[in-house]
XYZ file of C-alpha atoms in Angstrom:
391
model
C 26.311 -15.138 19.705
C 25.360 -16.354 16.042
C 23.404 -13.217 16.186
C 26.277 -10.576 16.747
C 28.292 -13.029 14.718
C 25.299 -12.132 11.327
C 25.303 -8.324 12.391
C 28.798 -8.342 12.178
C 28.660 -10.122 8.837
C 26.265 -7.547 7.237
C 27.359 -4.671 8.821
C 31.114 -4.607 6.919
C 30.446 -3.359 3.515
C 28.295 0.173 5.356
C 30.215 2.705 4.709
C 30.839 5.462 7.939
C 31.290 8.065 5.293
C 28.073 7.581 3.614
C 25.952 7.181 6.744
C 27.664 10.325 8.895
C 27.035 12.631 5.293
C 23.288 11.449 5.220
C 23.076 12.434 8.768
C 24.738 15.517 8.633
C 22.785 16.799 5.435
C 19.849 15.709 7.481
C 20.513 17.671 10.523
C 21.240 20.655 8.294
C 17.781 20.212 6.524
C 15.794 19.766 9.684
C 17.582 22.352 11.887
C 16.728 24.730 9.058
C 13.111 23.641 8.893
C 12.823 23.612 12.913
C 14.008 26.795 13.425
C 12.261 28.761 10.651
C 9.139 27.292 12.066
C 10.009 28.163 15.840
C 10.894 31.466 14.950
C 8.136 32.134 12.408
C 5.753 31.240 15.509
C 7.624 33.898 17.829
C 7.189 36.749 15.294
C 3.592 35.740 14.727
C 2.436 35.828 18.065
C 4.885 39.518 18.591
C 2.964 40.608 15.691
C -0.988 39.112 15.393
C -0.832 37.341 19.663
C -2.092 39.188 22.629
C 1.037 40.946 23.208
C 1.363 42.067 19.843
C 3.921 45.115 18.677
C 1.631 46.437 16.064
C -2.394 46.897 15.591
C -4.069 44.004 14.993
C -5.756 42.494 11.637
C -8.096 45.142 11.172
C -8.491 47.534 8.489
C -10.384 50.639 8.522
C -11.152 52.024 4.334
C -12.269 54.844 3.023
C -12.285 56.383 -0.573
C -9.410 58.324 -1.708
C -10.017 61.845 -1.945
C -9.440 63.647 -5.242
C -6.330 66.158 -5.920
C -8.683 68.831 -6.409
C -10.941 67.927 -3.202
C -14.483 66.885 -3.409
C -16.285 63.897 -4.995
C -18.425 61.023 -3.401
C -16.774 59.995 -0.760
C -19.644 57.480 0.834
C -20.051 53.961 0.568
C -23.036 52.397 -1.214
C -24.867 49.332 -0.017
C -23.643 47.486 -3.652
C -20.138 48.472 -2.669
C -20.274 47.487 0.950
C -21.543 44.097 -0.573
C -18.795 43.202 -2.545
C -16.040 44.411 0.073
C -17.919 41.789 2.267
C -17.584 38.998 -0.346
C -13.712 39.589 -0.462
C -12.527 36.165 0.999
C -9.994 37.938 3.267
C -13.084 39.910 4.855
C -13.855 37.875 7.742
C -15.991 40.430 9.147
C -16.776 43.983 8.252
C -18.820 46.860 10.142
C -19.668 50.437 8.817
C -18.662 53.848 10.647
C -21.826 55.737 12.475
C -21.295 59.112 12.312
C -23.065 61.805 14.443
C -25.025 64.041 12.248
C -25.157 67.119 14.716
C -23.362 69.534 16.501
C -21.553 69.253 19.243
C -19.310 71.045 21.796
C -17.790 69.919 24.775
C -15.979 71.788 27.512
C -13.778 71.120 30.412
C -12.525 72.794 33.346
C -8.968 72.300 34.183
C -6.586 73.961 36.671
C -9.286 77.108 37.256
C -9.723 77.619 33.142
C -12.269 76.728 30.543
C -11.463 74.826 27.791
C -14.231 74.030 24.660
C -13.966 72.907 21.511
C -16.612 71.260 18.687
C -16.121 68.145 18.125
C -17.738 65.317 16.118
C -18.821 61.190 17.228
C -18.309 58.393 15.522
C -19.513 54.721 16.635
C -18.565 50.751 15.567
C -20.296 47.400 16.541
C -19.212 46.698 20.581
C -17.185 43.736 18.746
C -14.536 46.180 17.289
C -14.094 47.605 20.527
C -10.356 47.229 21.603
C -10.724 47.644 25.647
C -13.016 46.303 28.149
C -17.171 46.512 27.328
C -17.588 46.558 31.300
C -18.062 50.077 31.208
C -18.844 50.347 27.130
C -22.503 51.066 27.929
C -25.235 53.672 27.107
C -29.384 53.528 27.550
C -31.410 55.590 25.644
C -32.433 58.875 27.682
C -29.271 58.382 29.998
C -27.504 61.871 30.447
C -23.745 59.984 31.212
C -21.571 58.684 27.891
C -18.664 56.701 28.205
C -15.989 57.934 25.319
C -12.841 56.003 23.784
C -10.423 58.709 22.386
C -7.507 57.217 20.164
C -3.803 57.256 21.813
C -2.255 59.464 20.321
C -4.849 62.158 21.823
C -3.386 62.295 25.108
C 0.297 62.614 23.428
C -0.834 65.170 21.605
C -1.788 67.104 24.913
C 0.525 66.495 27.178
C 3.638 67.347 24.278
C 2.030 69.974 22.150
C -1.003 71.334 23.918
C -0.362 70.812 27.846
C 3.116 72.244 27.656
C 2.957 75.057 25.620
C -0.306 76.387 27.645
C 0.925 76.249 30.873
C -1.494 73.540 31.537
C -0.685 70.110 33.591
C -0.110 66.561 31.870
C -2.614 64.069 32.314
C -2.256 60.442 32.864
C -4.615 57.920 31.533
C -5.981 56.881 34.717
C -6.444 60.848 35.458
C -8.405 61.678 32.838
C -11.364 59.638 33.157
C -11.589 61.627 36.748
C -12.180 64.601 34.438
C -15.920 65.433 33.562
C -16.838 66.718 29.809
C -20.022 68.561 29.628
C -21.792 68.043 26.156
C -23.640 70.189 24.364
C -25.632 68.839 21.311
C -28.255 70.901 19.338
C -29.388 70.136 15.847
C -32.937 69.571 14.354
C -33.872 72.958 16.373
C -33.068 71.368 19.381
C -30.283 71.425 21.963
C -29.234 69.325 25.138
C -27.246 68.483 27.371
C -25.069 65.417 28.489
C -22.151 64.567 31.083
C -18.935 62.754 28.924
C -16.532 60.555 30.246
C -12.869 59.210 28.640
C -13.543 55.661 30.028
C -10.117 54.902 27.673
C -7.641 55.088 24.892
C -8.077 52.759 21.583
C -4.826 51.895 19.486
C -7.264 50.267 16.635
C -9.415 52.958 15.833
C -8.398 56.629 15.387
C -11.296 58.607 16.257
C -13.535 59.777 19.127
C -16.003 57.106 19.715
C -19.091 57.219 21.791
C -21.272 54.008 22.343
C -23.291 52.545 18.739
C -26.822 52.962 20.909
C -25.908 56.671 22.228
C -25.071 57.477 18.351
C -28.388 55.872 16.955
C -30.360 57.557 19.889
C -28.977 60.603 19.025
C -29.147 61.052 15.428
C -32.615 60.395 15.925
C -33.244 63.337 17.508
C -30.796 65.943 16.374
C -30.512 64.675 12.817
C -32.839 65.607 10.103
C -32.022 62.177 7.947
C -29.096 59.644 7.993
C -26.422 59.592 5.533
C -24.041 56.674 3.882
C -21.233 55.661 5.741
C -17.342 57.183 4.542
C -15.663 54.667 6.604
C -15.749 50.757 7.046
C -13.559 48.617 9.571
C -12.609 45.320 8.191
C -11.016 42.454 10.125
C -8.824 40.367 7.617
C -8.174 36.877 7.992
C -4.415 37.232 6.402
C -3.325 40.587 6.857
C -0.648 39.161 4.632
C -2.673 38.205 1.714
C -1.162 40.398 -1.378
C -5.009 39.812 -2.102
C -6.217 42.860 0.196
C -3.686 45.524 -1.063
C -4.866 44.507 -5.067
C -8.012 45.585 -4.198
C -8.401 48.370 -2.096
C -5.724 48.895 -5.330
C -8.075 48.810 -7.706
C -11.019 50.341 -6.212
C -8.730 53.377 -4.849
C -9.731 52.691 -1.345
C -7.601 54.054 1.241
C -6.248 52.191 5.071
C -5.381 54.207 7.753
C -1.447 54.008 7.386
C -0.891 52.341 11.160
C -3.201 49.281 10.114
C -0.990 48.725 6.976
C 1.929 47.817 9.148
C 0.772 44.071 10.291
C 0.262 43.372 6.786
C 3.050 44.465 5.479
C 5.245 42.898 8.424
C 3.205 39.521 8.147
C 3.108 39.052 4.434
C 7.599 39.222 4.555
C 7.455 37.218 7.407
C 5.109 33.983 5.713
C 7.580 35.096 2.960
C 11.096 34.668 4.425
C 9.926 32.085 6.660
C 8.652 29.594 2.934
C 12.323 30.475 1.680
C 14.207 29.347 4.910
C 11.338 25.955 4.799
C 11.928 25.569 1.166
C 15.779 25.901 1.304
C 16.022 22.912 4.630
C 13.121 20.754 2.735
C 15.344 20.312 -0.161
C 18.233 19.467 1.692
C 16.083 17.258 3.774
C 15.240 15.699 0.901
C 18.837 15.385 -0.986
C 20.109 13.471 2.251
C 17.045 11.010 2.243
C 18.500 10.885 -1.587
C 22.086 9.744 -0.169
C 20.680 7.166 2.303
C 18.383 5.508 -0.237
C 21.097 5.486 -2.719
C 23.968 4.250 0.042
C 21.151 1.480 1.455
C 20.466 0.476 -2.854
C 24.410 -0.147 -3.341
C 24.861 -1.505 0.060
C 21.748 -4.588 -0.291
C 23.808 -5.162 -3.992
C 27.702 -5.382 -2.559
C 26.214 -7.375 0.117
C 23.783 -9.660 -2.750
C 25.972 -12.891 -1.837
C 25.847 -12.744 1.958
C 22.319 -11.845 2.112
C 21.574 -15.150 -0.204
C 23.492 -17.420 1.744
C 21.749 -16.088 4.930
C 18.587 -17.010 3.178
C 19.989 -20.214 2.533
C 20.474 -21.192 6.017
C 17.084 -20.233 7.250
C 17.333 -16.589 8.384
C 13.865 -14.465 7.721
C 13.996 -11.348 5.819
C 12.796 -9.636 8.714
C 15.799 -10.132 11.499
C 18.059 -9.460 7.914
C 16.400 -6.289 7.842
C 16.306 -5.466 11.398
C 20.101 -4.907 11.621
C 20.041 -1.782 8.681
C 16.374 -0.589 10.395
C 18.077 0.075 13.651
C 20.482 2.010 11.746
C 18.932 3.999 10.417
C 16.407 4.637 13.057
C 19.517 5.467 15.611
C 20.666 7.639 12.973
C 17.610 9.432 13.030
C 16.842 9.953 16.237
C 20.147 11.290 16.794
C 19.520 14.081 14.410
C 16.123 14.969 15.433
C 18.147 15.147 19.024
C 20.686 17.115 17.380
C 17.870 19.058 15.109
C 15.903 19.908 18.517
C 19.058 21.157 20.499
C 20.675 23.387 17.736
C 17.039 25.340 17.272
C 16.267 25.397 20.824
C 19.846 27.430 20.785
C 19.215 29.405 18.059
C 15.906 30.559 19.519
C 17.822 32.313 22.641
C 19.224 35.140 20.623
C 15.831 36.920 19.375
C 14.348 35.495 22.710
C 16.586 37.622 24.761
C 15.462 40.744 22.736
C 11.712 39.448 23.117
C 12.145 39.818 27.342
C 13.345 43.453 26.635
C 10.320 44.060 25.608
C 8.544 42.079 28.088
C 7.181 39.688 25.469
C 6.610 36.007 25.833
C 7.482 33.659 23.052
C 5.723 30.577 21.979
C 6.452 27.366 23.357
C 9.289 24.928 21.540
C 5.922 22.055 21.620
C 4.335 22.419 18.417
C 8.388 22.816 16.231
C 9.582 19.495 18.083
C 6.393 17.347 17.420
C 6.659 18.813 13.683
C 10.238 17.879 13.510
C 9.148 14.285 15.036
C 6.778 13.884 12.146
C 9.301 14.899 9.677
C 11.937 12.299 10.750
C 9.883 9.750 11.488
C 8.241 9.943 7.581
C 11.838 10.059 6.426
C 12.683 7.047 8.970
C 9.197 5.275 7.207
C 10.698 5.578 3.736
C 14.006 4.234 5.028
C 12.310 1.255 6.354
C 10.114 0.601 3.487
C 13.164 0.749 1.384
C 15.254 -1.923 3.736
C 12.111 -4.401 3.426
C 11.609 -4.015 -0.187
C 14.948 -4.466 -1.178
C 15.778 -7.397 1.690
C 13.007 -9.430 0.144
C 13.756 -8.965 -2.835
C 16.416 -11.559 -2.443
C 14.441 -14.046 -1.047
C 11.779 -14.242 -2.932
């Protein structure tokens, strides 16, 4: 009973105005913060995760060709260095290219089709589909090939159509044996091709590294620089990678520019939105240490006479800590509700497109840590400012 009677006592100078403007500036701040993060971890994963909208943080460079045409175009071992050095480069692999000829034909719907055609290869580790059937031995007559998507668009809208020919699904065409001819180096054979899939990374016709290597050995007099490098970046959003392909007029294949472009004004917008709650998080811890300073001094009399009668600072300053710690849970509550909410409206667009956002885990436990630093400095403030008067 004396101890209600005391918490009554201190309790009537705290002003419900002061404490219900601290909260809501809080809730503001940290609703803000909560849902910039939640969101900014949805985008990320649409954009960089395994169900990603765009390519991912790859690269592929190659020198800008002059207005007038010709020039060196091929990478030198000084210049693949220092691309490799780049702190963004987080790995980096040169383009094999087949230095022969070669022809391939088809037969499709009773008529011959043939066409010359040239091979490129990467390292197996910048393969986008499955290595199951990525494989080649030297002297085998059978190569797997990965053509880029928008091949088999091309065909079935442009080619296919206005030929009189049928459309071919993906799964169809790797029914569809390619007979290879290859001859170069005063020599000529023969090998069976097959589309084992479609890359959306890498837009060329690529046949296993091994098969290109074994190949070139054969048909190709000597080997020659690389013109192309794939790069995987660790921030496709570092302003960093732009300044110096920039400066060294390297080229990207446009596609590949898009995740950079889309991450760096997403890390962007999502600082602002941070910055913008942080500061208001930090105005309303502002108002509460300010309100908790003036109400220890209006309530300097009561607080000595308590100590006079043998009350520790500690129980003194247990009846403001719970305040403030109710207060604070309630926003983070609040804080946790209001961007759960806000999530639903780009998550309902995100199951149109069959994506799957991230999980709310990692924004609560963040917004946990935020309130419960802000409830630390509360605290510490109570204490120092409670024993002050007692000692």
């Amino acid at each position: 009973m004396k101890k209600d009677l005391v918490s009554k006592l201190l309790r009537k100078n705290i002003s419900p105005a002061q404490i219900l403007g601290y909260a809501l500036a809080n809730l503001v701040g940290l609703s803000i913060i909560m849902t910039a993060l939640q969101f900014y971890a949805d985008a990320n994963s649409v954009i960089n995760g395994e169900e990603k909208l765009v390519a991912s943080d790859y690269i592929i460079v190659y020198k800008s060709v002059s207005p007038l045409g010709g020039g060196n175009l091929e990478f030198s071992e000084a210049e693949i260095d220092e691309i490799a050095s780049q702190p963004w480069a987080t790995d980096l692999a040169q383009f094999t290219s087949s230095q022969y000829n070669v022809n391939a034909s088809i037969d499709m719907a009773g008529r011959g089709m043939s066409t010359s055609l040239f091979f490129e290869s990467v390292p197996d580790r910048f393969i986008d589909l499955s290595k199951s059937s990525w494989k080649y031995v030297d002297g085998d007559e059978n190569v797997p090939i990965i053509l880029p998507k928008d091949y088999l668009s091309l065909y079935n809208f442009g080619f296919a159509s206005s030929h009189g020919l049928p459309t071919i699904s993906e799964e169809m065409i790797g029914l569809i044996p390619i007979r290879l001819s290859l001859s170069g180096n005063g020599i000529q054979k023969y090998f069976s091709g097959h589309i084992i899939g479609f890359s959306s990374r890498i837009n060329t016709i690529l046949v296993p590294e091994n098969f290109i290597n074994y190949t070139n050995s054969i048909f190709a007099e000597s080997n020659t620089a690389p013109s192309r490098i794939i790069i995987e970046v660790s921030n496709p959003g570092d302003p960093a990678v732009n300044t110096f392909l920039s400066e060294h007029n390297y080229d990207t294949g446009t596609g590949n520019n898009d995740n950079s472009r889309l991450n760096f004004f997403l890390t962007m917008i999502t600082g602002i939105v941070i910055t913008i709650g942080g500061i208001i998080s930090l105005l309303s811890l502002f108002i509460l240490l300010l309100s908790l300073h003036l109400l220890l001094q209006k309530n300097y009399d009561k607080i000595h006479s308590l100590m006079m009668l043998g009350y520790k600072p500690g129980y003194i300053s247990s009846v403001y800590r719970k305040i403030v710690i109710t207060t604070n849970v309630t926003v983070l509550l609040l804080a946790t509700a209001i961007s759960i909410s806000a999530s639903h409206y780009w998550t309902e667009l995100f199951d149109t497109l069959n994506l799957t956002p991230q999980p709310k885990t990692t924004t609560i436990i963040i917004g946990a840590l935020i309130i419960f630093g802000i409830t630390l400095i509360n605290i510490m403030t109570i204490n120092r400012g409670v024993k002050r008067y007692f000692y």
